[in-house]
Coordinates of C-alpha atoms in Angstrom, one line a residue:
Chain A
X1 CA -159.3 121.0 104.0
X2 CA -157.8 123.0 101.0
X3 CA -156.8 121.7 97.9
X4 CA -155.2 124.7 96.3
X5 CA -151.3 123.9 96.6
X6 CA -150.6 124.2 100.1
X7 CA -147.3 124.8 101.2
X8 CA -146.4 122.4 104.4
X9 CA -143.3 123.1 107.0
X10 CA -141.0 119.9 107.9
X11 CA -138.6 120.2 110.1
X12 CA -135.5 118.3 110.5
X13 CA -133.8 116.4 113.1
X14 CA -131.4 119.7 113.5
X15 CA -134.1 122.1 113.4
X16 CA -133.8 122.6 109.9
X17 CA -137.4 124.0 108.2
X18 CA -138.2 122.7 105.0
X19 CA -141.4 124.2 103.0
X20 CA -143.2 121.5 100.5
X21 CA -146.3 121.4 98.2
X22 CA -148.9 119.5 99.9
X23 CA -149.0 116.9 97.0
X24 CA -145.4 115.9 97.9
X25 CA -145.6 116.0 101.1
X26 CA -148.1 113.5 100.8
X27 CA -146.0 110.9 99.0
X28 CA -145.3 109.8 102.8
X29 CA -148.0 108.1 104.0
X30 CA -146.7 109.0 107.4
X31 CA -147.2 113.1 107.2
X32 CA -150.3 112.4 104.9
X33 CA -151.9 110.6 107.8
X34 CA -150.6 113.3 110.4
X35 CA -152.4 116.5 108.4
X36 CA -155.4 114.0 107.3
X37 CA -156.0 113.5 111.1
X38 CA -154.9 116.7 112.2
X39 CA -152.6 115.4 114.5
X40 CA -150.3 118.2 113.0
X41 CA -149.4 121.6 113.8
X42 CA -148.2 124.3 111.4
X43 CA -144.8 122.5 111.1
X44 CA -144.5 119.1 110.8
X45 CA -141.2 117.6 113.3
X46 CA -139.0 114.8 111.7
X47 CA -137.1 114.4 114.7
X48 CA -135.1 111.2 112.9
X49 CA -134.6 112.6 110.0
X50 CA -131.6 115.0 109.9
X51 CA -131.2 117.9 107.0
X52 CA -129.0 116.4 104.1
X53 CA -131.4 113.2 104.6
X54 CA -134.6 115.4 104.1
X55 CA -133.4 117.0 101.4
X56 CA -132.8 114.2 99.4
X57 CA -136.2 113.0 100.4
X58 CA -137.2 115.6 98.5
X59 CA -136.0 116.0 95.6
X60 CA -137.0 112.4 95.1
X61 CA -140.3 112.9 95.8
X62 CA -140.5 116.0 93.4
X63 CA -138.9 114.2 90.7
X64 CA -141.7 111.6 91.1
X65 CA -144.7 114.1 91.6
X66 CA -143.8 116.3 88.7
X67 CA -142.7 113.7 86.3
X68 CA -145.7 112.4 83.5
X69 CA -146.7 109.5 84.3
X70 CA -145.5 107.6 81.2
X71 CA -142.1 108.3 81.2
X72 CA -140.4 105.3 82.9
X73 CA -137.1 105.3 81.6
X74 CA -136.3 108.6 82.4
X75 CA -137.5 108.1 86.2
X76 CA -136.1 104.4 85.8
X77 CA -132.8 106.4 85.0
X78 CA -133.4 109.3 87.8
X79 CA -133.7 106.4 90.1
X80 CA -130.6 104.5 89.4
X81 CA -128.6 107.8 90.0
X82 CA -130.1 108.5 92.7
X83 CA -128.9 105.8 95.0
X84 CA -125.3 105.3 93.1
X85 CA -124.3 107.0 96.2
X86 CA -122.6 106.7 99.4
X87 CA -123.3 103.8 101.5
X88 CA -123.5 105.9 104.9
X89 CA -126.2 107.8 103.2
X90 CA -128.0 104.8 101.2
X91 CA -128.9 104.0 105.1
X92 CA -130.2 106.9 106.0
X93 CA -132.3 107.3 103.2
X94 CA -133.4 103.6 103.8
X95 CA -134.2 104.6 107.4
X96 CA -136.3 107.8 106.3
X97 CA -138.5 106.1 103.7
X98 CA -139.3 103.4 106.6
X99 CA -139.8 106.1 108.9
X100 CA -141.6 108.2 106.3
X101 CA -143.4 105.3 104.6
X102 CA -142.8 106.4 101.0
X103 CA -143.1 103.1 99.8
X104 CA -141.7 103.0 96.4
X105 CA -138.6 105.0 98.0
X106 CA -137.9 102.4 100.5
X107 CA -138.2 99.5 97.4
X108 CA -135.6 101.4 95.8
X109 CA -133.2 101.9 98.5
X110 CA -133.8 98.6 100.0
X111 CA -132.9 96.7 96.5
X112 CA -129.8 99.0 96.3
X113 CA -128.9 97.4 99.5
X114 CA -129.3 94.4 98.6
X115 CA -127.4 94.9 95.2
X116 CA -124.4 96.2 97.5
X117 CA -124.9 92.5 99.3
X118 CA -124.5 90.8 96.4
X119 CA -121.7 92.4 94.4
X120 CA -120.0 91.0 98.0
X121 CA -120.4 87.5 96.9
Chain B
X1 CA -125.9 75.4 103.2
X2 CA -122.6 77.9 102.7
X3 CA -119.5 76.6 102.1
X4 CA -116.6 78.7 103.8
X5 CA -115.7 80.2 100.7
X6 CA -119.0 82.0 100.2
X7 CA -119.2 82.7 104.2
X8 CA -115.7 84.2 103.8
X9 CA -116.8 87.0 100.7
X10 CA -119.3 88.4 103.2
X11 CA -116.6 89.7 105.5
X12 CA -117.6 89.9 108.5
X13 CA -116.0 93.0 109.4
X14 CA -117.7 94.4 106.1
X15 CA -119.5 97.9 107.0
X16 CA -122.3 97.8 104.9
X17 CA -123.1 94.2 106.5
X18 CA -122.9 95.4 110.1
X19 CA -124.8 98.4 109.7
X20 CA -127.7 96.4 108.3
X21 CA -128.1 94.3 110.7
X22 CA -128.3 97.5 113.0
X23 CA -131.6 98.1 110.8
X24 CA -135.0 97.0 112.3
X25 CA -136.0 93.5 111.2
X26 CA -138.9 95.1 109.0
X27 CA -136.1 96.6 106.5
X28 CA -133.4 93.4 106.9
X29 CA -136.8 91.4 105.5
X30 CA -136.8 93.9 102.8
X31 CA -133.7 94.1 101.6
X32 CA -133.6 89.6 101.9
X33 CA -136.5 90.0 99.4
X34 CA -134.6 91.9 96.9
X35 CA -131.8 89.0 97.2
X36 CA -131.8 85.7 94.9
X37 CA -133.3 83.0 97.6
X38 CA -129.6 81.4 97.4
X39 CA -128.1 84.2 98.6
X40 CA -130.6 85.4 101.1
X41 CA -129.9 81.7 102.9
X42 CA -126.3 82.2 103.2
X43 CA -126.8 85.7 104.9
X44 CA -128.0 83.7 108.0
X45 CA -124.1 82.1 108.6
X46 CA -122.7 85.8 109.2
X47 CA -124.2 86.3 112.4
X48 CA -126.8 85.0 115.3
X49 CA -129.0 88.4 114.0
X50 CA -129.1 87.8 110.1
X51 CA -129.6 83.6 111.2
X52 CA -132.8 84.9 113.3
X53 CA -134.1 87.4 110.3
X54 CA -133.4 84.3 107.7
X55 CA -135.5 82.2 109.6
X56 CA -137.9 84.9 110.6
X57 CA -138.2 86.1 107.0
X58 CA -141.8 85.4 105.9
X59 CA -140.8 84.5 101.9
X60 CA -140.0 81.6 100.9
X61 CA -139.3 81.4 97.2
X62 CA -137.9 78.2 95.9
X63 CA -137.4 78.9 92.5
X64 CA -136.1 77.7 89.2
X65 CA -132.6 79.1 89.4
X66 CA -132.4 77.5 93.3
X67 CA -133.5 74.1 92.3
X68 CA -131.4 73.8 89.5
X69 CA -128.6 75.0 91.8
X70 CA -129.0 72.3 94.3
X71 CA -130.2 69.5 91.8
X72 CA -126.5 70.1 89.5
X73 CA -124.6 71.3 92.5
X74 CA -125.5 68.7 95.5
X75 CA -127.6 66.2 93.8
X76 CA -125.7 65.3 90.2
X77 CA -124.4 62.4 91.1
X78 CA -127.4 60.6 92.4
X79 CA -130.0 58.7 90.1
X80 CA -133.2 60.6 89.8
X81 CA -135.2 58.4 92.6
X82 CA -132.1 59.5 95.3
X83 CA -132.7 62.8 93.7
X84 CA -136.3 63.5 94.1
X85 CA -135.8 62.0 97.9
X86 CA -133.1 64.5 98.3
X87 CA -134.7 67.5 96.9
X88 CA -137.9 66.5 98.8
X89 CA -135.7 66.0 102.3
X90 CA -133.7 69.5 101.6
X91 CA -137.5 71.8 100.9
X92 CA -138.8 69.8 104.4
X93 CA -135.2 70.9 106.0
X94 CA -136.2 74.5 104.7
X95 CA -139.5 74.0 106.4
X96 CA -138.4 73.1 109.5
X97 CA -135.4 75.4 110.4
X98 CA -138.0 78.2 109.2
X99 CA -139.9 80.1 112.6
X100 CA -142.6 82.5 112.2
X101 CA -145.2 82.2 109.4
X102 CA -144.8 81.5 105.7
X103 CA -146.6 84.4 103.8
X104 CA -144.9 84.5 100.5
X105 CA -144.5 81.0 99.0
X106 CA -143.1 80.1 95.6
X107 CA -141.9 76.3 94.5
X108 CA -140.7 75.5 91.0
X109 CA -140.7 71.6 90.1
X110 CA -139.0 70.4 87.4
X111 CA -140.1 68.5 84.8
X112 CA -138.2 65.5 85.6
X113 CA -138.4 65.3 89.4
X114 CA -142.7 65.3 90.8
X115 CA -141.6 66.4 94.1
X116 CA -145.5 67.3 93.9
X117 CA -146.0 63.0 94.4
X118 CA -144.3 63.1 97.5
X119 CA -146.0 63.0 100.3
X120 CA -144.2 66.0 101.8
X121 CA -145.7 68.0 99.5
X122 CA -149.0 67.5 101.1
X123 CA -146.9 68.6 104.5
X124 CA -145.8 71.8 103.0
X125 CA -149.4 72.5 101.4
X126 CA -150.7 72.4 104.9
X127 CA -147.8 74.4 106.4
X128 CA -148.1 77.4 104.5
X129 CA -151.8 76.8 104.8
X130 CA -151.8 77.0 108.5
X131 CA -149.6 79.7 108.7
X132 CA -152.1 82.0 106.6
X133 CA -149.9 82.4 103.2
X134 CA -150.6 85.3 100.8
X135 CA -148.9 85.1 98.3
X136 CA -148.6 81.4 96.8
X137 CA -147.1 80.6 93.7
X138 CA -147.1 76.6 92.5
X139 CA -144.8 76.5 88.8
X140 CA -145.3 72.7 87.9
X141 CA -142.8 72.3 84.8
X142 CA -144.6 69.3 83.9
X143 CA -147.7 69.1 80.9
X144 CA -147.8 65.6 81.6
X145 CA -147.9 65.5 85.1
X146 CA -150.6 67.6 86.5
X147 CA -149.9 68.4 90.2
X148 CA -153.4 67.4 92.0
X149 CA -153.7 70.1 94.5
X150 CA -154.6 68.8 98.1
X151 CA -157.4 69.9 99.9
X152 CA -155.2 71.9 102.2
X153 CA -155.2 74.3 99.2
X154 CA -158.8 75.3 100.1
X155 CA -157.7 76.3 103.7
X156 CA -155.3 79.2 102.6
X157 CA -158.1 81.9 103.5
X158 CA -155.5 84.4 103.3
X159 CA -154.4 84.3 100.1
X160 CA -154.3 87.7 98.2
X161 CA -152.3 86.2 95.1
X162 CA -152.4 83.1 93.2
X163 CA -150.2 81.6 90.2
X164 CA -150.6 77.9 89.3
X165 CA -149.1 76.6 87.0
X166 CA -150.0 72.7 85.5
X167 CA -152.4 72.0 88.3
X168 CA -155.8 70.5 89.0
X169 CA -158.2 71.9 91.1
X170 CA -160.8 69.5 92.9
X171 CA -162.5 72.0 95.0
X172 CA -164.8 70.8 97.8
X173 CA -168.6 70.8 96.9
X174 CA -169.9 74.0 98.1
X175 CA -166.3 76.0 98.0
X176 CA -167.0 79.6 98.6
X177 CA -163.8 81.0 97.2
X178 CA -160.7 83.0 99.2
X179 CA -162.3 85.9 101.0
X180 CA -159.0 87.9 100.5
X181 CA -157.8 86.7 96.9
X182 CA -157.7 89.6 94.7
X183 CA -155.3 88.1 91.7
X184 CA -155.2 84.9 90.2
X185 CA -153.1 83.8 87.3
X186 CA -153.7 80.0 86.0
X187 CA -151.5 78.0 83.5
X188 CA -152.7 74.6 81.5
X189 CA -154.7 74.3 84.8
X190 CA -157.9 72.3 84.8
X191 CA -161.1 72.4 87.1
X192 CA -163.0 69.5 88.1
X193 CA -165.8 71.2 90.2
X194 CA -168.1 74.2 90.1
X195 CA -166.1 77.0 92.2
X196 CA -165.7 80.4 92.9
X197 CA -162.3 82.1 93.6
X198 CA -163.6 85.1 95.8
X199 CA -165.6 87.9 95.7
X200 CA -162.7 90.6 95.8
X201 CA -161.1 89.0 93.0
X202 CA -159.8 91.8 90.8
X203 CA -157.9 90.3 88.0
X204 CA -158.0 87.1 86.6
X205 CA -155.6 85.6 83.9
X206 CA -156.5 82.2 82.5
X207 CA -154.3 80.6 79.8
X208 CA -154.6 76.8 78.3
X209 CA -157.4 76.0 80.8
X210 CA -159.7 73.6 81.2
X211 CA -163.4 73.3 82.9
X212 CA -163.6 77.0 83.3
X213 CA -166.9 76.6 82.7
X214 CA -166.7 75.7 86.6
X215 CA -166.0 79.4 87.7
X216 CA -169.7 80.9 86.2
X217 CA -170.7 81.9 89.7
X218 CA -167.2 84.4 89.8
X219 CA -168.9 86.4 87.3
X220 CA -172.7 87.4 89.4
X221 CA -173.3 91.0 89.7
X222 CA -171.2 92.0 92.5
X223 CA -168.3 91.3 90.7
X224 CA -165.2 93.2 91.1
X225 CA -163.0 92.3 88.2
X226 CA -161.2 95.1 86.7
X227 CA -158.9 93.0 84.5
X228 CA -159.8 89.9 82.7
X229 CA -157.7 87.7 80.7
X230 CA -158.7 84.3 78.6
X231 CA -156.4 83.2 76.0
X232 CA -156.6 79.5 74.7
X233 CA -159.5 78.2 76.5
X234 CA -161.6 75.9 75.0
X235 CA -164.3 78.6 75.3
X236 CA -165.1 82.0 75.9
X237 CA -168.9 82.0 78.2
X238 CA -170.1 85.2 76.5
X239 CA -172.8 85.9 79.4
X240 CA -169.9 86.2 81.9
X241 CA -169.4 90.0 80.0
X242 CA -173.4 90.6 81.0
X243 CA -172.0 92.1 84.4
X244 CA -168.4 93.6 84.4
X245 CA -169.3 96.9 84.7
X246 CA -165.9 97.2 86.3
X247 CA -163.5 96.2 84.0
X248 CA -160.6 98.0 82.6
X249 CA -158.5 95.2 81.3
X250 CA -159.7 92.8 78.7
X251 CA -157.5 90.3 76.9
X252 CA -159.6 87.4 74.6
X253 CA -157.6 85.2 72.5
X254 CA -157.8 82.1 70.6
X255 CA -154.9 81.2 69.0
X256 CA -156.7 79.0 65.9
X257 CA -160.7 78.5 65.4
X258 CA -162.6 76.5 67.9
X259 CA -164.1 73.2 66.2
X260 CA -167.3 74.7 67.1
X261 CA -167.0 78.4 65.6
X262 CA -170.3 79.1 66.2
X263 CA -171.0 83.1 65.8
X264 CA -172.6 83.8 69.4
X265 CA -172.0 87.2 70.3
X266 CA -171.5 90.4 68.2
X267 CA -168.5 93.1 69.3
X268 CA -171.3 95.1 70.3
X269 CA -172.8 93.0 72.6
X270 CA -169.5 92.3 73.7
X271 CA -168.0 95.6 74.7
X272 CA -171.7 97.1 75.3
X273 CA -171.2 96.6 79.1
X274 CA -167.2 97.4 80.0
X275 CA -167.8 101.6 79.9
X276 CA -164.2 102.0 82.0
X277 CA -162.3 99.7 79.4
X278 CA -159.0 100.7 78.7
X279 CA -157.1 98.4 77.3
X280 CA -158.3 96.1 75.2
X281 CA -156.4 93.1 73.1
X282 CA -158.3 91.0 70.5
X283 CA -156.5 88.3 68.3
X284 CA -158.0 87.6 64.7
X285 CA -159.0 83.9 65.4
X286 CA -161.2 85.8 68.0
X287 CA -163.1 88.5 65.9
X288 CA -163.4 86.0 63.5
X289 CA -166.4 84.2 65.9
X290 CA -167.8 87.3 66.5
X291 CA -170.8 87.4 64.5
X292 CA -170.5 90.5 61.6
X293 CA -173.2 92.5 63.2
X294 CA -170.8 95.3 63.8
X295 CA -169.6 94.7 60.1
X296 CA -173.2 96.8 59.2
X297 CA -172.7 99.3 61.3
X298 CA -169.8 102.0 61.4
X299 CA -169.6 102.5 65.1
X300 CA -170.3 100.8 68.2
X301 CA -173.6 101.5 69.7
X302 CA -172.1 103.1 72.7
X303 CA -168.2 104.5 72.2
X304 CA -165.9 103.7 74.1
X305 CA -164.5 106.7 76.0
X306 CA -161.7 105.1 78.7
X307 CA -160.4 102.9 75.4
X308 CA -156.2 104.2 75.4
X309 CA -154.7 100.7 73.9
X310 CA -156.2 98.8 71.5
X311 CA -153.7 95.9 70.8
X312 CA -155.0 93.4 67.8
X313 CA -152.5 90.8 66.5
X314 CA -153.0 87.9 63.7
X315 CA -155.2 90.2 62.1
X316 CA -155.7 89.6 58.4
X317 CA -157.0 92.8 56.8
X318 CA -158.2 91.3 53.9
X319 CA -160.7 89.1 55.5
X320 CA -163.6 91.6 55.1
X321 CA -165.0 91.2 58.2
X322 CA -162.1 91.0 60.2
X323 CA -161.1 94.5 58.6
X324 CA -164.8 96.0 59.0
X325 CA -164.7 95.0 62.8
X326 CA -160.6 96.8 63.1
X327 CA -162.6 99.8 61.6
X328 CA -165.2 99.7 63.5
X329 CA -163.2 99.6 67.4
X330 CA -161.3 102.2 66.0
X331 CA -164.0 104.7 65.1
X332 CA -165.5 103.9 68.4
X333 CA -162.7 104.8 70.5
X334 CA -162.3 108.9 70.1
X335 CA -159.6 109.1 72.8
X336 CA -156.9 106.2 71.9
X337 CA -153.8 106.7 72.3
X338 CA -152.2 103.5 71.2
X339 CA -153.3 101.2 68.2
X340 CA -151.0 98.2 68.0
X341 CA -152.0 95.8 64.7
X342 CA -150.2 92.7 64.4
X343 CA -150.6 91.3 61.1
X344 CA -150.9 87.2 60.8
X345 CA -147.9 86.7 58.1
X346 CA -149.2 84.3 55.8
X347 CA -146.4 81.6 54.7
X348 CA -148.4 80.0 51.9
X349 CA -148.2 81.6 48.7
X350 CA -151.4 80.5 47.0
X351 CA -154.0 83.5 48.2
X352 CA -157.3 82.1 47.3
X353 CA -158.9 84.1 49.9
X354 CA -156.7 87.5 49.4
X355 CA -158.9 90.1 47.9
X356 CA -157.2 92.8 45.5
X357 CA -153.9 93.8 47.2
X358 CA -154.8 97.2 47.1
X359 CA -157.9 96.4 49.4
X360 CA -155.3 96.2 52.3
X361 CA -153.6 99.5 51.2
X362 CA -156.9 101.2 51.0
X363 CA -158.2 99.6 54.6
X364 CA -154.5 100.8 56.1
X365 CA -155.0 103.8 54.6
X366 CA -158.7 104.6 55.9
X367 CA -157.0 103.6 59.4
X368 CA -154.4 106.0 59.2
X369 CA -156.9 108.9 58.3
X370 CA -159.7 108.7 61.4
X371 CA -159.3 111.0 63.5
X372 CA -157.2 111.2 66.5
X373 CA -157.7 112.8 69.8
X374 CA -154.2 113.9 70.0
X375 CA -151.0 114.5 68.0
X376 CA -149.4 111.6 70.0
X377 CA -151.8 109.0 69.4
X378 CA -150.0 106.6 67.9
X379 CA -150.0 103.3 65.0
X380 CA -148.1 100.6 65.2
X381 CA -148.2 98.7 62.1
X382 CA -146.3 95.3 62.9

């Protein structure tokens, strides 16, 4: 297997095709495990994850493959913008991190959940 | 456990609520974790679905905040006998309107109520033992009033993490250790019989503890500890060092001199065998038992590449030998990136042991000037 940057092809619940670096794409344990065990073909189908979802996806996942390593506060910051959203879409992205098994993604999205719980009591 | 004004707030019609409990019971159980316990509990009155996930939910934590909330909230009017009863009665309610298996467990007891002498604390022991608990986490409040750990403690062969706080251990003669347990943190705990804690143990924190003389067999040569933490134990076995290849992580403390300072060990032979060391924090009660071999020489025998963070606190530069040794970690370490010094503030004014003042300038000074690997390596003077 290469490990130049490789570009890899998802495609979206509405047969949207995204094109990723390799190392983000592998931030879900999910596709890493799909192109590990080449159970993959040149594009990679998401078929419950629809555009807008998997776009965020990814530009969460880039801000957390690019960023240094040290610098928590600024992706401590990037985070708590990042879900300061929408509920509809909090759910989705929930749903996709489970789905996609990004595991820090689905801490953050299931404690902003549980933060919208609790500003209810 | 809610009363209808809290059961009212979570409006039932409320969107956000509903559409959760549309989620798969994987993600309800992860979004009850990042919920105080209290709160968690009263999602189980809003419908038959969030009452099965509640009781489903593997975690039980049963922490400070929680038992301070039912002891002032339920149980202030009572005497503290009724109260401990009480308390006791409510944790064995938990247990039994809970289904599925315990994996996360956490139980704070209060200093003035040894819930740990009941005898449903044995119960609850052996609950979460036979339900294969990972994650345990026993916070005894009380110095006084050790909680004995039963023998059902042993049984827990799952366990992955440990925290006790103000226990005793009485192991079993010939107790092989958890096969899973890869982090253990103990508190003013003591240890009665020889023991080991596992052979995937990674990190072990041990603070105000007592008969750890008991855990020599953790450290053979197949040890896997990559962080290692002693801080106020009544001794520090130097030939435990003789095989952790593996460790990254090394905290030693002391907090005041030993009655027996014996010099047994010099900071060579100390550090000689940790080649992936990191991070490494030294008190000055510590490098004050080292013996001053490394006060002859300028550098370590063998440097210490991986070393980022060197952290030393009540240091007193003007104790020779304290400053040679500062020197001599620092010249050994080409790549840090982070020297923290913490200086011990002396409150007496007579200074029979202070050297010239300017002895400290000149040793801050030499500091300052070794070299660095990198613009950003940085000193903290505290």
């Amino acid at each position: 297997m290469a490990s130049e940057s490789k570009m890899i092809m998802l495609r979206s619940s509405n047969n949207e095709v995204f094109e990723v670096e390799e190392a983000l794409a592998f931030e879900s344990q999910t596709i890493k495990h799909m192109i590990e065990h080449d159970c993959a073909d040149t594009v990679i189908p998401l078929p419950k994850v629809s555009s807008n979802i998997l776009a965020k996806v990814i530009e969460y996942c880039k801000k957390h493959v690019t960023s240094p390593k040290d610098d928590n506060n600024e992706l401590e910051s990037f985070d708590a913008e990042f879900v300061n959203i929408d509920k509809n879409v909090l759910f989705g992205l929930m749903s996709a991190a489970n789905y996609l098994n990004i595991k820090s993604f689905l801490d953050l999205t299931s404690q902003a959940l549980a933060d919208i719980i609790e500003e209810k009591c | 456990m809610a009363s209808d004004a809290k059961t009212r707030k979570f409006e039932y019609g409320g969107a956000a609520v509903d559409r959760i409990s549309s989620l798969p019971t994987s993600l309800m159980d992860s979004i009850l974790e990042g919920l105080p316990t209290d709160d968690a509990a009263r999602t189980s009155v809003i419908s038959k679905t969030w009452r099965d996930v509640w009781r489903m939910h593997p975690r039980i934590h049963l922490d400070e905040n929680l038992i301070s909330e039912l002891v002032f909230e339920k149980f202030s009017e009572l005497d503290e006998h009724t109260q401990l009863f009480e308390l006791s009665r409510t944790i064995t309610d938990i247990f039994s309107a809970h289904r599925g298996p315990v994996l996360d467990f956490l139980l704070f007891i209060p200093e003035n109520l040894p819930i740990h002498q009941t005898l449903d604390m044995a119960i609850w022991i052996r609950n979460i033992s036979d339900s294969g608990v990972r994650k345990l986490k026993l916070l005894n409040e009380s110095l006084y009033n050790p909680f004995i750990v039963p023998s059902h403690f042993f049984s827990c062969s799952q366990l992955t993490h440990l925290t006790l706080v103000n226990c005793e251990l009485n192991p079993p003669f010939g107790f092989g250790g958890f096969c899973n347990l890869i982090s253990v943190e103990l508190k003013y705990v003591g240890i009665y019989a020889d023991m080991s804690l596992g052979t995937q143990l990674k990190e072990l924190d041990m603070e105000v503890c007592t008969g750890i003389e008991h855990l020599g067999c953790q450290f053979n040569c197949e040890n896997k500890l990559t962080s290692l933490r002693i801080v106020d134990c009544e001794a520090i076995y130097y030939q435990w060092f003789e095989c952790i290849q593996k460790l990254q992580v090394l905290e030693l403390g002391m907090n005041e001199l030993p009655s027996s300072g014996k010099q047994v060990i010099t900071l060579d032979k100390l550090v000689h065998n940790m080649p992936r060391l990191s991070s490494l924090f030294l008190d000055g009660f510590f490098l004050k038992i080292l013996k001053p071999g490394a006060a002859t020489f300028m550098r370590l025998s063998r440097t210490m590449e991986n070393l980022k963070y060197l952290y030393l606190h009540c240091i007193e530069l003007y104790e020779w030998d304290q400053s040679q040794h500062v020197l001599c970690l620092v010249r050994s370490s080409p790549n840090l990136q982070l020297l923290k010094i913490d200086l011990l503030k002396r409150i007496k004014l007579k200074t029979l042991t202070m050297k010239d003042p300017t002895d400290v300038f000149r040793i801050s000074q030499e500091v300052e000037q070794i070299p660095r690997a990198s613009k950003s390596a940085q000193i903290q003077w505290m």
